[in-house]
Amino acid sequence: MPTWTLHTVFTFDAAHYIEGYDGKCANMHGHTYKVQMSAKSTVLHPSKYLPTADMVCDFKELKWPATDTEKGGFDHGLLNDVMETATTAERLAELIHKRTMERIPSSIQLTVTVWETPTSWVEYSDE
Ligand SMILES: [Zn+2]
């Protein structure tokens, strides 16, 4: 079966603290979060910007987390202000996945990878 997997990587800077954590992660601190979006599809779709079915999805629809909080993203924000869950990398990846699926065709298999540091990351998908 023909399969396309679109990948894009970007970063944003954000502050957070983990409530209830027994250790220094309970103190407010910042990370340069790196995010990889991998969008896999066996069919191509049109997008808001291209009327013909020639894309998995538009890269623009995958990069929203890197915008600032006024535009709905996370850059230079405090994650605790914009997340209803604990602000772990696991929950952040889950939230990014959920909000991205609201923007792209539902047949796409999306995998979201979030690096909290260059050596520690989490991968989330709902397969
Ligand atoms: Zn942290």
PDB file of N, CA and C in Angstrom, residues 8-109:
ATOM      1  N   THR A   8       7.908  16.791  10.632  1.00  0.00           N
ATOM      2  CA  THR A   8       8.406  18.140  10.847  1.00  0.00           C
ATOM      3  C   THR A   8       8.875  18.258  12.297  1.00  0.00           C
ATOM      4  N   VAL A   9       9.912  19.054  12.489  1.00  0.00           N
ATOM      5  CA  VAL A   9      10.511  19.240  13.811  1.00  0.00           C
ATOM      6  C   VAL A   9      10.575  20.738  14.097  1.00  0.00           C
ATOM      7  N   PHE A  10      10.260  21.120  15.311  1.00  0.00           N
ATOM      8  CA  PHE A  10      10.371  22.535  15.697  1.00  0.00           C
ATOM      9  C   PHE A  10      10.591  22.609  17.201  1.00  0.00           C
ATOM     10  N   THR A  11      10.921  23.792  17.684  1.00  0.00           N
ATOM     11  CA  THR A  11      11.120  23.977  19.128  1.00  0.00           C
ATOM     12  C   THR A  11      10.283  25.157  19.616  1.00  0.00           C
ATOM     13  N   PHE A  12      10.041  25.180  20.896  1.00  0.00           N
ATOM     14  CA  PHE A  12       9.503  26.369  21.546  1.00  0.00           C
ATOM     15  C   PHE A  12      10.049  26.402  22.971  1.00  0.00           C
ATOM     16  N   ASP A  13      10.063  27.600  23.551  1.00  0.00           N
ATOM     17  CA  ASP A  13      10.538  27.774  24.926  1.00  0.00           C
ATOM     18  C   ASP A  13       9.339  27.968  25.833  1.00  0.00           C
ATOM     19  N   ALA A  14       9.317  27.257  26.938  1.00  0.00           N
ATOM     20  CA  ALA A  14       8.193  27.416  27.869  1.00  0.00           C
ATOM     21  C   ALA A  14       8.637  27.109  29.292  1.00  0.00           C
ATOM     22  N   ALA A  15       7.905  27.690  30.227  1.00  0.00           N
ATOM     23  CA  ALA A  15       8.133  27.434  31.649  1.00  0.00           C
ATOM     24  C   ALA A  15       7.098  26.443  32.159  1.00  0.00           C
ATOM     25  N   HIS A  16       7.437  25.730  33.218  1.00  0.00           N
ATOM     26  CA  HIS A  16       6.442  24.883  33.889  1.00  0.00           C
ATOM     27  C   HIS A  16       6.939  24.483  35.266  1.00  0.00           C
ATOM     28  N   TYR A  17       6.058  23.931  36.021  1.00  0.00           N
ATOM     29  CA  TYR A  17       6.400  23.263  37.277  1.00  0.00           C
ATOM     30  C   TYR A  17       5.439  22.097  37.414  1.00  0.00           C
ATOM     31  N   ILE A  18       5.882  21.061  38.115  1.00  0.00           N
ATOM     32  CA  ILE A  18       5.023  19.889  38.252  1.00  0.00           C
ATOM     33  C   ILE A  18       4.488  19.856  39.683  1.00  0.00           C
ATOM     34  N   GLU A  19       3.196  20.147  39.778  1.00  0.00           N
ATOM     35  CA  GLU A  19       2.546  20.177  41.084  1.00  0.00           C
ATOM     36  C   GLU A  19       2.586  18.802  41.730  1.00  0.00           C
ATOM     37  N   GLY A  20       2.921  18.779  43.003  1.00  0.00           N
ATOM     38  CA  GLY A  20       2.923  17.517  43.734  1.00  0.00           C
ATOM     39  C   GLY A  20       4.189  16.698  43.547  1.00  0.00           C
ATOM     40  N   TYR A  21       5.109  17.184  42.743  1.00  0.00           N
ATOM     41  CA  TYR A  21       6.353  16.440  42.503  1.00  0.00           C
ATOM     42  C   TYR A  21       7.281  16.578  43.697  1.00  0.00           C
ATOM     43  N   ASP A  22       7.823  15.484  44.167  1.00  0.00           N
ATOM     44  CA  ASP A  22       8.721  15.513  45.316  1.00  0.00           C
ATOM     45  C   ASP A  22      10.154  15.681  44.804  1.00  0.00           C
ATOM     46  N   GLY A  23      10.522  16.924  44.546  1.00  0.00           N
ATOM     47  CA  GLY A  23      11.859  17.185  44.009  1.00  0.00           C
ATOM     48  C   GLY A  23      11.872  18.521  43.311  1.00  0.00           C
ATOM     49  N   LYS A  24      13.000  18.823  42.656  1.00  0.00           N
ATOM     50  CA  LYS A  24      13.168  20.172  42.110  1.00  0.00           C
ATOM     51  C   LYS A  24      12.258  20.487  40.927  1.00  0.00           C
ATOM     52  N   CYS A  25      11.665  19.497  40.290  1.00  0.00           N
ATOM     53  CA  CYS A  25      10.722  19.770  39.192  1.00  0.00           C
ATOM     54  C   CYS A  25       9.455  20.464  39.685  1.00  0.00           C
ATOM     55  N   ALA A  26       9.273  20.511  41.015  1.00  0.00           N
ATOM     56  CA  ALA A  26       8.133  21.248  41.577  1.00  0.00           C
ATOM     57  C   ALA A  26       8.363  22.755  41.511  1.00  0.00           C
ATOM     58  N   ASN A  27       9.625  23.179  41.344  1.00  0.00           N
ATOM     59  CA  ASN A  27       9.946  24.609  41.220  1.00  0.00           C
ATOM     60  C   ASN A  27       9.790  25.043  39.774  1.00  0.00           C
ATOM     61  N   MET A  28       9.335  26.286  39.571  1.00  0.00           N
ATOM     62  CA  MET A  28       9.178  26.755  38.203  1.00  0.00           C
ATOM     63  C   MET A  28      10.541  26.831  37.515  1.00  0.00           C
ATOM     64  N   HIS A  29      10.594  26.320  36.284  1.00  0.00           N
ATOM     65  CA  HIS A  29      11.826  26.333  35.495  1.00  0.00           C
ATOM     66  C   HIS A  29      11.431  26.255  34.020  1.00  0.00           C
ATOM     67  N   GLY A  30      12.395  26.362  33.140  1.00  0.00           N
ATOM     68  CA  GLY A  30      12.064  26.379  31.719  1.00  0.00           C
ATOM     69  C   GLY A  30      12.770  25.291  30.924  1.00  0.00           C
ATOM     70  N   HIS A  31      12.230  25.020  29.761  1.00  0.00           N
ATOM     71  CA  HIS A  31      12.853  24.090  28.811  1.00  0.00           C
ATOM     72  C   HIS A  31      12.738  24.680  27.408  1.00  0.00           C
ATOM     73  N   THR A  32      13.684  24.304  26.552  1.00  0.00           N
ATOM     74  CA  THR A  32      13.456  24.461  25.123  1.00  0.00           C
ATOM     75  C   THR A  32      12.905  23.118  24.667  1.00  0.00           C
ATOM     76  N   TYR A  33      11.598  23.066  24.520  1.00  0.00           N
ATOM     77  CA  TYR A  33      10.959  21.822  24.100  1.00  0.00           C
ATOM     78  C   TYR A  33      11.174  21.633  22.595  1.00  0.00           C
ATOM     79  N   LYS A  34      11.506  20.404  22.218  1.00  0.00           N
ATOM     80  CA  LYS A  34      11.585  20.068  20.790  1.00  0.00           C
ATOM     81  C   LYS A  34      10.440  19.097  20.500  1.00  0.00           C
ATOM     82  N   VAL A  35       9.756  19.337  19.402  1.00  0.00           N
ATOM     83  CA  VAL A  35       8.611  18.497  19.043  1.00  0.00           C
ATOM     84  C   VAL A  35       8.803  17.956  17.642  1.00  0.00           C
ATOM     85  N   GLN A  36       8.581  16.676  17.479  1.00  0.00           N
ATOM     86  CA  GLN A  36       8.519  16.096  16.132  1.00  0.00           C
ATOM     87  C   GLN A  36       7.106  15.597  15.888  1.00  0.00           C
ATOM     88  N   MET A  37       6.546  15.993  14.767  1.00  0.00           N
ATOM     89  CA  MET A  37       5.242  15.506  14.330  1.00  0.00           C
ATOM     90  C   MET A  37       5.483  14.559  13.169  1.00  0.00           C
ATOM     91  N   SER A  38       4.902  13.377  13.241  1.00  0.00           N
ATOM     92  CA  SER A  38       4.979  12.420  12.142  1.00  0.00           C
ATOM     93  C   SER A  38       3.556  12.040  11.756  1.00  0.00           C
ATOM     94  N   ALA A  39       3.172  12.422  10.540  1.00  0.00           N
ATOM     95  CA  ALA A  39       1.798  12.217  10.072  1.00  0.00           C
ATOM     96  C   ALA A  39       1.809  11.201   8.941  1.00  0.00           C
ATOM     97  N   LYS A  40       1.209  10.027   9.204  1.00  0.00           N
ATOM     98  CA  LYS A  40       1.260   8.908   8.254  1.00  0.00           C
ATOM     99  C   LYS A  40      -0.101   8.705   7.601  1.00  0.00           C
ATOM    100  N   SER A  41      -0.079   8.524   6.282  1.00  0.00           N
ATOM    101  CA  SER A  41      -1.348   8.357   5.580  1.00  0.00           C
ATOM    102  C   SER A  41      -1.177   7.503   4.341  1.00  0.00           C
ATOM    103  N   THR A  42      -2.229   6.768   3.993  1.00  0.00           N
ATOM    104  CA  THR A  42      -2.213   5.964   2.760  1.00  0.00           C
ATOM    105  C   THR A  42      -2.977   6.668   1.641  1.00  0.00           C
ATOM    106  N   VAL A  43      -3.539   7.823   1.950  1.00  0.00           N
ATOM    107  CA  VAL A  43      -4.197   8.641   0.921  1.00  0.00           C
ATOM    108  C   VAL A  43      -3.742  10.087   1.083  1.00  0.00           C
ATOM    109  N   LEU A  44      -3.856  10.843  -0.005  1.00  0.00           N
ATOM    110  CA  LEU A  44      -3.519  12.268   0.070  1.00  0.00           C
ATOM    111  C   LEU A  44      -4.801  13.093   0.135  1.00  0.00           C
ATOM    112  N   HIS A  45      -4.673  14.245   0.743  1.00  0.00           N
ATOM    113  CA  HIS A  45      -5.833  15.097   1.008  1.00  0.00           C
ATOM    114  C   HIS A  45      -5.628  16.496   0.415  1.00  0.00           C
ATOM    115  N   PRO A  46      -6.725  17.217   0.209  1.00  0.00           N
ATOM    116  CA  PRO A  46      -6.597  18.656  -0.048  1.00  0.00           C
ATOM    117  C   PRO A  46      -6.351  19.355   1.300  1.00  0.00           C
ATOM    118  N   SER A  47      -6.022  20.617   1.278  1.00  0.00           N
ATOM    119  CA  SER A  47      -5.881  21.365   2.524  1.00  0.00           C
ATOM    120  C   SER A  47      -6.568  22.714   2.368  1.00  0.00           C
ATOM    121  N   LYS A  48      -6.538  23.476   3.444  1.00  0.00           N
ATOM    122  CA  LYS A  48      -7.105  24.823   3.426  1.00  0.00           C
ATOM    123  C   LYS A  48      -6.442  25.674   2.339  1.00  0.00           C
ATOM    124  N   TYR A  49      -5.190  25.323   2.002  1.00  0.00           N
ATOM    125  CA  TYR A  49      -4.394  26.132   1.095  1.00  0.00           C
ATOM    126  C   TYR A  49      -4.230  25.522  -0.295  1.00  0.00           C
ATOM    127  N   LEU A  50      -4.583  24.250  -0.447  1.00  0.00           N
ATOM    128  CA  LEU A  50      -4.449  23.569  -1.746  1.00  0.00           C
ATOM    129  C   LEU A  50      -5.709  22.740  -1.997  1.00  0.00           C
ATOM    130  N   PRO A  51      -6.488  23.078  -3.021  1.00  0.00           N
ATOM    131  CA  PRO A  51      -7.775  22.402  -3.218  1.00  0.00           C
ATOM    132  C   PRO A  51      -7.666  20.972  -3.741  1.00  0.00           C
ATOM    133  N   THR A  52      -6.522  20.602  -4.344  1.00  0.00           N
ATOM    134  CA  THR A  52      -6.413  19.248  -4.890  1.00  0.00           C
ATOM    135  C   THR A  52      -5.850  18.296  -3.835  1.00  0.00           C
ATOM    136  N   ALA A  53      -6.155  17.002  -3.981  1.00  0.00           N
ATOM    137  CA  ALA A  53      -5.756  16.000  -2.987  1.00  0.00           C
ATOM    138  C   ALA A  53      -4.308  15.561  -3.239  1.00  0.00           C
ATOM    139  N   ASP A  54      -3.376  16.371  -2.788  1.00  0.00           N
ATOM    140  CA  ASP A  54      -1.953  16.119  -3.042  1.00  0.00           C
ATOM    141  C   ASP A  54      -1.079  16.217  -1.803  1.00  0.00           C
ATOM    142  N   MET A  55      -1.679  16.240  -0.618  1.00  0.00           N
ATOM    143  CA  MET A  55      -0.899  16.369   0.621  1.00  0.00           C
ATOM    144  C   MET A  55      -1.400  15.382   1.669  1.00  0.00           C
ATOM    145  N   VAL A  56      -0.478  14.916   2.513  1.00  0.00           N
ATOM    146  CA  VAL A  56      -0.934  14.212   3.725  1.00  0.00           C
ATOM    147  C   VAL A  56      -1.743  15.227   4.527  1.00  0.00           C
ATOM    148  N   CYS A  57      -1.101  16.357   4.841  1.00  0.00           N
ATOM    149  CA  CYS A  57      -1.761  17.511   5.433  1.00  0.00           C
ATOM    150  C   CYS A  57      -0.793  18.675   5.284  1.00  0.00           C
ATOM    151  N   ASP A  58      -1.241  19.866   5.572  1.00  0.00           N
ATOM    152  CA  ASP A  58      -0.367  21.018   5.408  1.00  0.00           C
ATOM    153  C   ASP A  58       0.594  21.120   6.578  1.00  0.00           C
ATOM    154  N   PHE A  59       1.886  21.356   6.309  1.00  0.00           N
ATOM    155  CA  PHE A  59       2.864  21.543   7.392  1.00  0.00           C
ATOM    156  C   PHE A  59       2.392  22.607   8.387  1.00  0.00           C
ATOM    157  N   LYS A  60       1.717  23.637   7.849  1.00  0.00           N
ATOM    158  CA  LYS A  60       1.240  24.723   8.718  1.00  0.00           C
ATOM    159  C   LYS A  60       0.349  24.205   9.849  1.00  0.00           C
ATOM    160  N   GLU A  61      -0.424  23.152   9.561  1.00  0.00           N
ATOM    161  CA  GLU A  61      -1.347  22.617  10.571  1.00  0.00           C
ATOM    162  C   GLU A  61      -0.624  21.829  11.659  1.00  0.00           C
ATOM    163  N   LEU A  62       0.656  21.535  11.426  1.00  0.00           N
ATOM    164  CA  LEU A  62       1.419  20.751  12.403  1.00  0.00           C
ATOM    165  C   LEU A  62       2.289  21.630  13.299  1.00  0.00           C
ATOM    166  N   LYS A  63       2.479  22.876  12.930  1.00  0.00           N
ATOM    167  CA  LYS A  63       3.458  23.712  13.632  1.00  0.00           C
ATOM    168  C   LYS A  63       2.853  24.675  14.653  1.00  0.00           C
ATOM    169  N   TRP A  64       1.543  24.581  14.881  1.00  0.00           N
ATOM    170  CA  TRP A  64       0.880  25.518  15.787  1.00  0.00           C
ATOM    171  C   TRP A  64       1.471  25.556  17.205  1.00  0.00           C
ATOM    172  N   PRO A  65       2.019  24.445  17.775  1.00  0.00           N
ATOM    173  CA  PRO A  65       2.511  24.553  19.160  1.00  0.00           C
ATOM    174  C   PRO A  65       3.641  25.572  19.314  1.00  0.00           C
ATOM    175  N   ALA A  66       4.356  25.886  18.203  1.00  0.00           N
ATOM    176  CA  ALA A  66       5.485  26.817  18.281  1.00  0.00           C
ATOM    177  C   ALA A  66       5.039  28.283  18.262  1.00  0.00           C
ATOM    178  N   THR A  67       3.739  28.534  18.072  1.00  0.00           N
ATOM    179  CA  THR A  67       3.256  29.918  18.127  1.00  0.00           C
ATOM    180  C   THR A  67       3.099  30.327  19.594  1.00  0.00           C
ATOM    181  N   ASP A  68       2.918  31.645  19.825  1.00  0.00           N
ATOM    182  CA  ASP A  68       2.807  32.071  21.222  1.00  0.00           C
ATOM    183  C   ASP A  68       1.401  31.778  21.768  1.00  0.00           C
ATOM    184  N   THR A  69       1.257  31.979  23.068  1.00  0.00           N
ATOM    185  CA  THR A  69       0.016  31.541  23.733  1.00  0.00           C
ATOM    186  C   THR A  69      -1.211  32.325  23.248  1.00  0.00           C
ATOM    187  N   GLU A  70      -1.004  33.547  22.798  1.00  0.00           N
ATOM    188  CA  GLU A  70      -2.147  34.315  22.283  1.00  0.00           C
ATOM    189  C   GLU A  70      -2.693  33.703  21.002  1.00  0.00           C
ATOM    190  N   LYS A  71      -1.831  32.993  20.276  1.00  0.00           N
ATOM    191  CA  LYS A  71      -2.268  32.330  19.033  1.00  0.00           C
ATOM    192  C   LYS A  71      -2.605  30.858  19.280  1.00  0.00           C
ATOM    193  N   GLY A  72      -2.622  30.439  20.538  1.00  0.00           N
ATOM    194  CA  GLY A  72      -3.008  29.072  20.853  1.00  0.00           C
ATOM    195  C   GLY A  72      -1.856  28.110  21.025  1.00  0.00           C
ATOM    196  N   GLY A  73      -0.614  28.591  20.844  1.00  0.00           N
ATOM    197  CA  GLY A  73       0.545  27.723  21.009  1.00  0.00           C
ATOM    198  C   GLY A  73       1.125  27.808  22.411  1.00  0.00           C
ATOM    199  N   PHE A  74       2.398  27.444  22.550  1.00  0.00           N
ATOM    200  CA  PHE A  74       3.024  27.356  23.869  1.00  0.00           C
ATOM    201  C   PHE A  74       4.251  28.239  24.027  1.00  0.00           C
ATOM    202  N   ASP A  75       4.713  28.892  22.933  1.00  0.00           N
ATOM    203  CA  ASP A  75       6.000  29.577  23.005  1.00  0.00           C
ATOM    204  C   ASP A  75       5.974  30.722  24.017  1.00  0.00           C
ATOM    205  N   HIS A  76       6.991  30.737  24.882  1.00  0.00           N
ATOM    206  CA  HIS A  76       7.132  31.745  25.939  1.00  0.00           C
ATOM    207  C   HIS A  76       5.920  31.803  26.862  1.00  0.00           C
ATOM    208  N   GLY A  77       5.260  30.675  27.005  1.00  0.00           N
ATOM    209  CA  GLY A  77       4.137  30.593  27.932  1.00  0.00           C
ATOM    210  C   GLY A  77       4.517  29.810  29.182  1.00  0.00           C
ATOM    211  N   LEU A  78       3.580  29.789  30.111  1.00  0.00           N
ATOM    212  CA  LEU A  78       3.689  28.943  31.304  1.00  0.00           C
ATOM    213  C   LEU A  78       2.716  27.787  31.079  1.00  0.00           C
ATOM    214  N   LEU A  79       3.258  26.584  30.914  1.00  0.00           N
ATOM    215  CA  LEU A  79       2.396  25.442  30.564  1.00  0.00           C
ATOM    216  C   LEU A  79       1.281  25.237  31.585  1.00  0.00           C
ATOM    217  N   ASN A  80       1.565  25.546  32.859  1.00  0.00           N
ATOM    218  CA  ASN A  80       0.547  25.356  33.898  1.00  0.00           C
ATOM    219  C   ASN A  80      -0.684  26.239  33.664  1.00  0.00           C
ATOM    220  N   ASP A  81      -0.507  27.349  32.926  1.00  0.00           N
ATOM    221  CA  ASP A  81      -1.639  28.234  32.621  1.00  0.00           C
ATOM    222  C   ASP A  81      -2.502  27.694  31.488  1.00  0.00           C
ATOM    223  N   VAL A  82      -1.942  26.860  30.641  1.00  0.00           N
ATOM    224  CA  VAL A  82      -2.668  26.444  29.437  1.00  0.00           C
ATOM    225  C   VAL A  82      -2.971  24.942  29.392  1.00  0.00           C
ATOM    226  N   MET A  83      -2.527  24.193  30.405  1.00  0.00           N
ATOM    227  CA  MET A  83      -2.832  22.759  30.442  1.00  0.00           C
ATOM    228  C   MET A  83      -3.694  22.461  31.670  1.00  0.00           C
ATOM    229  N   GLU A  84      -4.684  21.596  31.469  1.00  0.00           N
ATOM    230  CA  GLU A  84      -5.562  21.239  32.588  1.00  0.00           C
ATOM    231  C   GLU A  84      -5.017  20.053  33.368  1.00  0.00           C
ATOM    232  N   THR A  85      -4.009  19.381  32.801  1.00  0.00           N
ATOM    233  CA  THR A  85      -3.414  18.214  33.441  1.00  0.00           C
ATOM    234  C   THR A  85      -2.058  18.606  34.036  1.00  0.00           C
ATOM    235  N   ALA A  86      -1.382  17.649  34.619  1.00  0.00           N
ATOM    236  CA  ALA A  86       0.010  17.858  35.030  1.00  0.00           C
ATOM    237  C   ALA A  86       0.823  18.195  33.778  1.00  0.00           C
ATOM    238  N   THR A  87       1.871  18.982  33.965  1.00  0.00           N
ATOM    239  CA  THR A  87       2.627  19.464  32.798  1.00  0.00           C
ATOM    240  C   THR A  87       3.838  18.586  32.495  1.00  0.00           C
ATOM    241  N   THR A  88       3.642  17.277  32.598  1.00  0.00           N
ATOM    242  CA  THR A  88       4.719  16.355  32.223  1.00  0.00           C
ATOM    243  C   THR A  88       4.837  16.315  30.693  1.00  0.00           C
ATOM    244  N   ALA A  89       5.982  15.869  30.191  1.00  0.00           N
ATOM    245  CA  ALA A  89       6.168  15.729  28.741  1.00  0.00           C
ATOM    246  C   ALA A  89       5.130  14.751  28.167  1.00  0.00           C
ATOM    247  N   GLU A  90       4.762  13.735  28.956  1.00  0.00           N
ATOM    248  CA  GLU A  90       3.765  12.756  28.509  1.00  0.00           C
ATOM    249  C   GLU A  90       2.424  13.424  28.226  1.00  0.00           C
ATOM    250  N   ARG A  91       1.990  14.275  29.171  1.00  0.00           N
ATOM    251  CA  ARG A  91       0.697  14.959  29.017  1.00  0.00           C
ATOM    252  C   ARG A  91       0.760  16.035  27.935  1.00  0.00           C
ATOM    253  N   LEU A  92       1.921  16.667  27.796  1.00  0.00           N
ATOM    254  CA  LEU A  92       2.077  17.677  26.748  1.00  0.00           C
ATOM    255  C   LEU A  92       1.977  17.016  25.365  1.00  0.00           C
ATOM    256  N   ALA A  93       2.613  15.873  25.197  1.00  0.00           N
ATOM    257  CA  ALA A  93       2.547  15.153  23.914  1.00  0.00           C
ATOM    258  C   ALA A  93       1.106  14.733  23.610  1.00  0.00           C
ATOM    259  N   GLU A  94       0.400  14.271  24.629  1.00  0.00           N
ATOM    260  CA  GLU A  94      -1.000  13.861  24.466  1.00  0.00           C
ATOM    261  C   GLU A  94      -1.866  15.058  24.044  1.00  0.00           C
ATOM    262  N   LEU A  95      -1.654  16.208  24.680  1.00  0.00           N
ATOM    263  CA  LEU A  95      -2.425  17.412  24.357  1.00  0.00           C
ATOM    264  C   LEU A  95      -2.121  17.905  22.937  1.00  0.00           C
ATOM    265  N   ILE A  96      -0.848  17.897  22.565  1.00  0.00           N
ATOM    266  CA  ILE A  96      -0.474  18.320  21.212  1.00  0.00           C
ATOM    267  C   ILE A  96      -1.123  17.386  20.181  1.00  0.00           C
ATOM    268  N   HIS A  97      -1.138  16.091  20.469  1.00  0.00           N
ATOM    269  CA  HIS A  97      -1.773  15.124  19.569  1.00  0.00           C
ATOM    270  C   HIS A  97      -3.261  15.432  19.415  1.00  0.00           C
ATOM    271  N   LYS A  98      -3.940  15.629  20.528  1.00  0.00           N
ATOM    272  CA  LYS A  98      -5.388  15.875  20.514  1.00  0.00           C
ATOM    273  C   LYS A  98      -5.722  17.141  19.717  1.00  0.00           C
ATOM    274  N   ARG A  99      -5.006  18.220  20.002  1.00  0.00           N
ATOM    275  CA  ARG A  99      -5.314  19.492  19.322  1.00  0.00           C
ATOM    276  C   ARG A  99      -4.924  19.459  17.845  1.00  0.00           C
ATOM    277  N   THR A 100      -3.892  18.685  17.496  1.00  0.00           N
ATOM    278  CA  THR A 100      -3.504  18.587  16.092  1.00  0.00           C
ATOM    279  C   THR A 100      -4.539  17.781  15.308  1.00  0.00           C
ATOM    280  N   MET A 101      -5.081  16.724  15.929  1.00  0.00           N
ATOM    281  CA  MET A 101      -6.081  15.903  15.233  1.00  0.00           C
ATOM    282  C   MET A 101      -7.350  16.698  14.925  1.00  0.00           C
ATOM    283  N   GLU A 102      -7.572  17.794  15.661  1.00  0.00           N
ATOM    284  CA  GLU A 102      -8.710  18.666  15.365  1.00  0.00           C
ATOM    285  C   GLU A 102      -8.472  19.492  14.095  1.00  0.00           C
ATOM    286  N   ARG A 103      -7.205  19.512  13.630  1.00  0.00           N
ATOM    287  CA  ARG A 103      -6.846  20.338  12.461  1.00  0.00           C
ATOM    288  C   ARG A 103      -6.595  19.535  11.200  1.00  0.00           C
ATOM    289  N   ILE A 104      -6.413  18.227  11.313  1.00  0.00           N
ATOM    290  CA  ILE A 104      -6.008  17.426  10.148  1.00  0.00           C
ATOM    291  C   ILE A 104      -7.000  16.285   9.918  1.00  0.00           C
ATOM    292  N   PRO A 105      -7.023  15.705   8.709  1.00  0.00           N
ATOM    293  CA  PRO A 105      -7.974  14.613   8.434  1.00  0.00           C
ATOM    294  C   PRO A 105      -7.829  13.451   9.429  1.00  0.00           C
ATOM    295  N   SER A 106      -8.956  12.908   9.853  1.00  0.00           N
ATOM    296  CA  SER A 106      -8.957  11.898  10.916  1.00  0.00           C
ATOM    297  C   SER A 106      -8.317  10.576  10.502  1.00  0.00           C
ATOM    298  N   SER A 107      -8.144  10.345   9.174  1.00  0.00           N
ATOM    299  CA  SER A 107      -7.530   9.090   8.733  1.00  0.00           C
ATOM    300  C   SER A 107      -6.008   9.081   8.926  1.00  0.00           C
ATOM    301  N   ILE A 108      -5.438  10.235   9.251  1.00  0.00           N
ATOM    302  CA  ILE A 108      -3.983  10.322   9.450  1.00  0.00           C
ATOM    303  C   ILE A 108      -3.600   9.694  10.786  1.00  0.00           C
ATOM    304  N   GLN A 109      -2.531   8.862  10.762  1.00  0.00           N
ATOM    305  CA  GLN A 109      -1.975   8.316  12.011  1.00  0.00           C
ATOM    306  C   GLN A 109      -0.872   9.268  12.453  1.00  0.00           C
TER     307      GLN A 109
END
